[in-house]
Short mmCIF file of C-alpha atoms and ligand atoms in Angstrom, two decimals:
data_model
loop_
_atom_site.label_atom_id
_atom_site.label_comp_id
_atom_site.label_asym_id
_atom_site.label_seq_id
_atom_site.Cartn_x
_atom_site.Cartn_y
_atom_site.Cartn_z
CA UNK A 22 -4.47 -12.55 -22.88
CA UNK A 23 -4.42 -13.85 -19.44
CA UNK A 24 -2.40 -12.55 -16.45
CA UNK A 25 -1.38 -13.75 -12.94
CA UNK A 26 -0.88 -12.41 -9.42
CA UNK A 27 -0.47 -14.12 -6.29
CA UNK A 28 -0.67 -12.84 -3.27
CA UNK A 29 -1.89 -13.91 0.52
CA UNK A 30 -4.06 -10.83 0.78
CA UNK A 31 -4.54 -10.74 3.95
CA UNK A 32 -6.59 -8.60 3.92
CA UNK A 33 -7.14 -7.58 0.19
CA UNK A 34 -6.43 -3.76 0.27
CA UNK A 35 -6.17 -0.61 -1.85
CA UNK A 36 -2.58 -1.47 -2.93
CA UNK A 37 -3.84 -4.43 -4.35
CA UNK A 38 -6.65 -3.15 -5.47
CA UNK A 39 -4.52 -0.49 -7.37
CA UNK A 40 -2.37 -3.07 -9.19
CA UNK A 41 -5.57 -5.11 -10.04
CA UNK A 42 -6.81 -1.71 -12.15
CA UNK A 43 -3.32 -1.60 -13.37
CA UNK A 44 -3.37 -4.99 -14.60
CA UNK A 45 -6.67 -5.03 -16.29
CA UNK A 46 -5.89 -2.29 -18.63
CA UNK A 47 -3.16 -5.26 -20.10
CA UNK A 48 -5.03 -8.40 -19.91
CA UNK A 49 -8.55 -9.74 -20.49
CA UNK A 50 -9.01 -12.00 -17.45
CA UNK A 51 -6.91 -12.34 -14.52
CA UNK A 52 -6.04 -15.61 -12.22
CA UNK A 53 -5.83 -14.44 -8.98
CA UNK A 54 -4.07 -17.05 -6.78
CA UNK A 55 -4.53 -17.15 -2.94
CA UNK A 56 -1.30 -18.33 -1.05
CA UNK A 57 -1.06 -19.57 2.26
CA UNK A 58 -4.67 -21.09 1.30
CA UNK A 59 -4.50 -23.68 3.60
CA UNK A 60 -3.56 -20.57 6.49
CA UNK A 61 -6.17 -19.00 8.69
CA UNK A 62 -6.65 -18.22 12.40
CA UNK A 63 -3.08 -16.40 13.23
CA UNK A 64 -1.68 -13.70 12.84
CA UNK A 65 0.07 -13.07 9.96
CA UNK A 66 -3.13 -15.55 7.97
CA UNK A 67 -6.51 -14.10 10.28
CA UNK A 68 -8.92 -14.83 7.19
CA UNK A 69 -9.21 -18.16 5.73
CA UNK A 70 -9.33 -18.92 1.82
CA UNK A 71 -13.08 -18.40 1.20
CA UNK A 72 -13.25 -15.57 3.28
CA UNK A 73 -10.58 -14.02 1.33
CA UNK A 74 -12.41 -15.40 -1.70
CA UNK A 75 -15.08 -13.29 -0.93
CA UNK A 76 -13.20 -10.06 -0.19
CA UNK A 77 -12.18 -10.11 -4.01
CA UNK A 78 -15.03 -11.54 -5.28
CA UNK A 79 -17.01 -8.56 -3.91
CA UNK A 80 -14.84 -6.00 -4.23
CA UNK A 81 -13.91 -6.95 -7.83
CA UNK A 82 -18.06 -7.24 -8.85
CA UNK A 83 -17.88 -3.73 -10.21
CA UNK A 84 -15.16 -3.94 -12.28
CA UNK A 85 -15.02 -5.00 -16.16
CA UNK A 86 -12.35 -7.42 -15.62
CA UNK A 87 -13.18 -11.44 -15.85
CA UNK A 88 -11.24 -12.73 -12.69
CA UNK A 89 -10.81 -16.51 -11.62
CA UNK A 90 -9.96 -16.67 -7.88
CA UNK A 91 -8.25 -20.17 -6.96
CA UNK A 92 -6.79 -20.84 -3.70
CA UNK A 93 -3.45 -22.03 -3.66
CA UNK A 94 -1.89 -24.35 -0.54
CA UNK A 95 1.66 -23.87 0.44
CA UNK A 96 4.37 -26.19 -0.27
CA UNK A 97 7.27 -24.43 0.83
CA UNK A 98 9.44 -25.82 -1.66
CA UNK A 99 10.11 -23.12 -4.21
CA UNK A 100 11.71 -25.56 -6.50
CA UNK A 101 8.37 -26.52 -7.87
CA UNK A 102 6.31 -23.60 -6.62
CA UNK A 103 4.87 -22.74 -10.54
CA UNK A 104 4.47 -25.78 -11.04
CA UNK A 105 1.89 -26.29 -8.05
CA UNK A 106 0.50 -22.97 -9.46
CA UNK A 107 0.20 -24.24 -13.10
CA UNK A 108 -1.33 -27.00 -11.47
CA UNK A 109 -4.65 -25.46 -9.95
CA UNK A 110 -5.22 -22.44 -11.82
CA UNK A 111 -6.31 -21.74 -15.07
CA UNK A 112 -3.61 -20.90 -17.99
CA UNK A 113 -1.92 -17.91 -17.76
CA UNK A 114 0.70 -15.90 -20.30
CA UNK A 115 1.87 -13.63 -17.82
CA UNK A 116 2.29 -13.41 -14.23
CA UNK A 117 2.71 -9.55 -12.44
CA UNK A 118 5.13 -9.34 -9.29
CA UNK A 119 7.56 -7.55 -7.22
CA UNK A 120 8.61 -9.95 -5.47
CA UNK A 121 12.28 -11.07 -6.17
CA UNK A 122 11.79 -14.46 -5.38
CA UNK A 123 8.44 -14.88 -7.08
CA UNK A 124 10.21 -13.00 -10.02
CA UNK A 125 13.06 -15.40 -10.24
CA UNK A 126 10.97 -18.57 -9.92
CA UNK A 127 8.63 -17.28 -12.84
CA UNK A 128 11.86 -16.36 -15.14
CA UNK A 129 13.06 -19.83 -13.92
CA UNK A 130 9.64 -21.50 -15.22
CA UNK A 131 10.27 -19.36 -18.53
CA UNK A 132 6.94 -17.65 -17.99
CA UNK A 133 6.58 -13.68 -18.67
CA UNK A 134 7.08 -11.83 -15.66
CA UNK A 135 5.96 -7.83 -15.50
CA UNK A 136 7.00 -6.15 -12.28
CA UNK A 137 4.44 -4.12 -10.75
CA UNK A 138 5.10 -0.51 -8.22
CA UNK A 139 4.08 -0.54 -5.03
CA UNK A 140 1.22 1.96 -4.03
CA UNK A 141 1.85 3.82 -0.68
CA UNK A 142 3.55 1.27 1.02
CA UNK A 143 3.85 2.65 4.32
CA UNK A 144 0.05 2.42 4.67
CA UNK A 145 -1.34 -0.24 2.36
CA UNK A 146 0.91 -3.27 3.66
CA UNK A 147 -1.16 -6.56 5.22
CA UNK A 148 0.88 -6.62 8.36
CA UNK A 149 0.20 -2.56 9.23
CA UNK A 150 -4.12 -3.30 8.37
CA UNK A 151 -3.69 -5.96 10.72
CA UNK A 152 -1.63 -4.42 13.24
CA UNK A 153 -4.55 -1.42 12.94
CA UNK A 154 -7.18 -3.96 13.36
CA UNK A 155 -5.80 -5.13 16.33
CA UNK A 156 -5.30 -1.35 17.94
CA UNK A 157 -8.72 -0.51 16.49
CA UNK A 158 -7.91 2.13 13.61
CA UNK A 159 -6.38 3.56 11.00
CA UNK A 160 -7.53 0.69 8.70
CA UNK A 161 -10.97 1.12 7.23
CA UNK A 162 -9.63 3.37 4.87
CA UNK A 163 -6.77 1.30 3.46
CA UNK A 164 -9.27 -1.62 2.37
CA UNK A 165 -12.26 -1.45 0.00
CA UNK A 166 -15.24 -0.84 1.51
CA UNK A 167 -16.59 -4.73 0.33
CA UNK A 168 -13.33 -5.66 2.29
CA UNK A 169 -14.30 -3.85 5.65
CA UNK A 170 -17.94 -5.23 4.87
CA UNK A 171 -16.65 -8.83 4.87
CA UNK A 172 -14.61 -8.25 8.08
CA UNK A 173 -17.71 -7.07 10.03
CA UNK A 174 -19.82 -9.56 8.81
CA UNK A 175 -17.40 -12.81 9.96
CA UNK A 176 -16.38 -10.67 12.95
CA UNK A 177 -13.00 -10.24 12.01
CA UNK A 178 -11.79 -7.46 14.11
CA UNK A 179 -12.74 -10.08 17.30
CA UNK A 180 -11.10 -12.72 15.83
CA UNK A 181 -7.96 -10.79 15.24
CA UNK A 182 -8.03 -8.86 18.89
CA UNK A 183 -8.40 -12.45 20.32
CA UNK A 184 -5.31 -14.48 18.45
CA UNK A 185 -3.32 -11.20 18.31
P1 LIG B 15 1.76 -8.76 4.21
O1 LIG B 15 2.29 -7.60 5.03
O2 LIG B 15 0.82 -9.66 4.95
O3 LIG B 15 2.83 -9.53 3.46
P2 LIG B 15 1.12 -7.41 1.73
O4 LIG B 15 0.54 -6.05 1.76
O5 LIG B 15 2.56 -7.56 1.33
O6 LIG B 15 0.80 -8.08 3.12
P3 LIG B 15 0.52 -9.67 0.08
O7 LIG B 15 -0.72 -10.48 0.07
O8 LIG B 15 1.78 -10.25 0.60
O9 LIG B 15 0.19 -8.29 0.83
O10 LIG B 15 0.72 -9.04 -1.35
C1 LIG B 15 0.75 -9.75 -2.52
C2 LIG B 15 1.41 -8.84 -3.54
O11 LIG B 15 0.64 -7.64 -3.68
C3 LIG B 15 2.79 -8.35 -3.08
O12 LIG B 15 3.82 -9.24 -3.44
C4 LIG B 15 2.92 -7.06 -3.81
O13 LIG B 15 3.45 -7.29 -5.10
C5 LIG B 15 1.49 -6.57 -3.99
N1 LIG B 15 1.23 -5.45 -3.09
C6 LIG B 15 1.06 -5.48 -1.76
N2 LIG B 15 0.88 -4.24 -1.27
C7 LIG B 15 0.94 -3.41 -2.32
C8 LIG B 15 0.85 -1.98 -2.50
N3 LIG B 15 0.66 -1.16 -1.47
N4 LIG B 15 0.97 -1.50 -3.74
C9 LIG B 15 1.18 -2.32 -4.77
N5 LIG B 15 1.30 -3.64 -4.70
C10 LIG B 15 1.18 -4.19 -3.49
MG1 LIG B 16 3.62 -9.44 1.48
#
C-alpha cells in the first residue's frame, strides 16, 4: 500500500513531520510530492526543490518508512492538477490531505482521500518559520534538526533576511 501527500514544505517542519509518522503506521511507502517545484528565491518559496529534497531526505533517513520524493511544477489549473501528479510520481492508492481543495480534486479523480489533523498550528505553519527566520527566532524548534542543518548549510536564514 502506497500513500500520497503533497505539500510545498517550505520549510519541512514538525507538523509535517508528525503527519509523516502518522501516515507510515498505514502505508508501506509514501510519494511525497513537492509543489511549487519550479518556486524558489521569495518569500512565500525561499528553498528551491532540491534543497527541499534534501530537508526530507535527511530528516526522513531514520525512519522505517520507504519514501519517493518527486518534485512537482505548478500548473495552476486545478482541472488537471492529479493528473500532472499521476504523471510524475510513482503510483499511489491513497493520497492524505486537509486541504479542501486538494480533497475535492482527489474525490474528483476518484482516488482515496484520508484527511489528516493539524498538529499545533499556531506554531508549526510555513509562513510563521519563515516569518521567525526573518526576525531571527522562535523557529529552530519547530523544524527537525536535519531541517535547521540544511538551512545553515545553504545559508538560508541570509537568503531569507535579504528577499524578505
Ligand atoms: P505555508 O504557511 O507555507 O502554506 P504550511 O505549514 O501550510 O506552510 P505546506 O507545505 O503548505 O505547509 O503543507 C502541506 C500540508 O501539510 C498542508 O496542506 C497540511 O495538510 C500539512 N500540514 C502543514 N502544517 C501542519 C501541521 N502543523 N500539522 C499537520 N499537518 C500540517
Ligand atoms: Mg500551506
Amino acid at each position: 500500500m502506497r500513500g500520497c501527500l503533497i505539500g510545498r514544505f517550505q520549510p519541512f517542519h514538525n507538523g509535517h513531520l508528525q503527519v509523516v509518522e502518522r501516515i507510515s503506521a498505514d502505508v508501506d511507502e509514501l510519494v511525497i510530492g513537492i509543489g511549487s517545484a519550479d518556486a524558489s528565491h521569495t518569500v512565500k518559496n525561499p528553498f528551491t526543490a532540491g534543497e527541499r529534497l534534501m530537508m526530507i531526505r535527511k530528516t526522513l533517513e531514520p525512519y522505517e518508512i520507504t519514501d519517493y520524493v518527486v518534485p512537482i511544477e505548478d500548473l495552476n489549473r486545478n482541472s488537471v492538477w492529479v493528473s500532472h501528479i499521476q504523471s510524475m510520481a510513482p503510483r499511489f492508492d491513497v493520497a492524505y490531505s486537509n486541504n479542501p481543495l486538494v480533497v475535492r480534486l482527489f474525490e474528483e479523480a476518484e482516488i482515496e482521500v484520508r484527511q489528516t489533523e493539524m498538529f499545533n498550528r499556531e506554531d508549526l505553519k510555513g509562513s510563521e518559520i519563515r516569518d521567525g527566520i526573518i526576525e531571527g527566532e522562535g523557529w529552530r524548534e519547530c523544524v527537525p534538526d536535519a531541517v535547521a542543518a540544511v538551512i545553515d548549510e545553504i545559508d538560508g536564514v541570509s537568503r531569507l533576511r535579504q528577499i524578505g
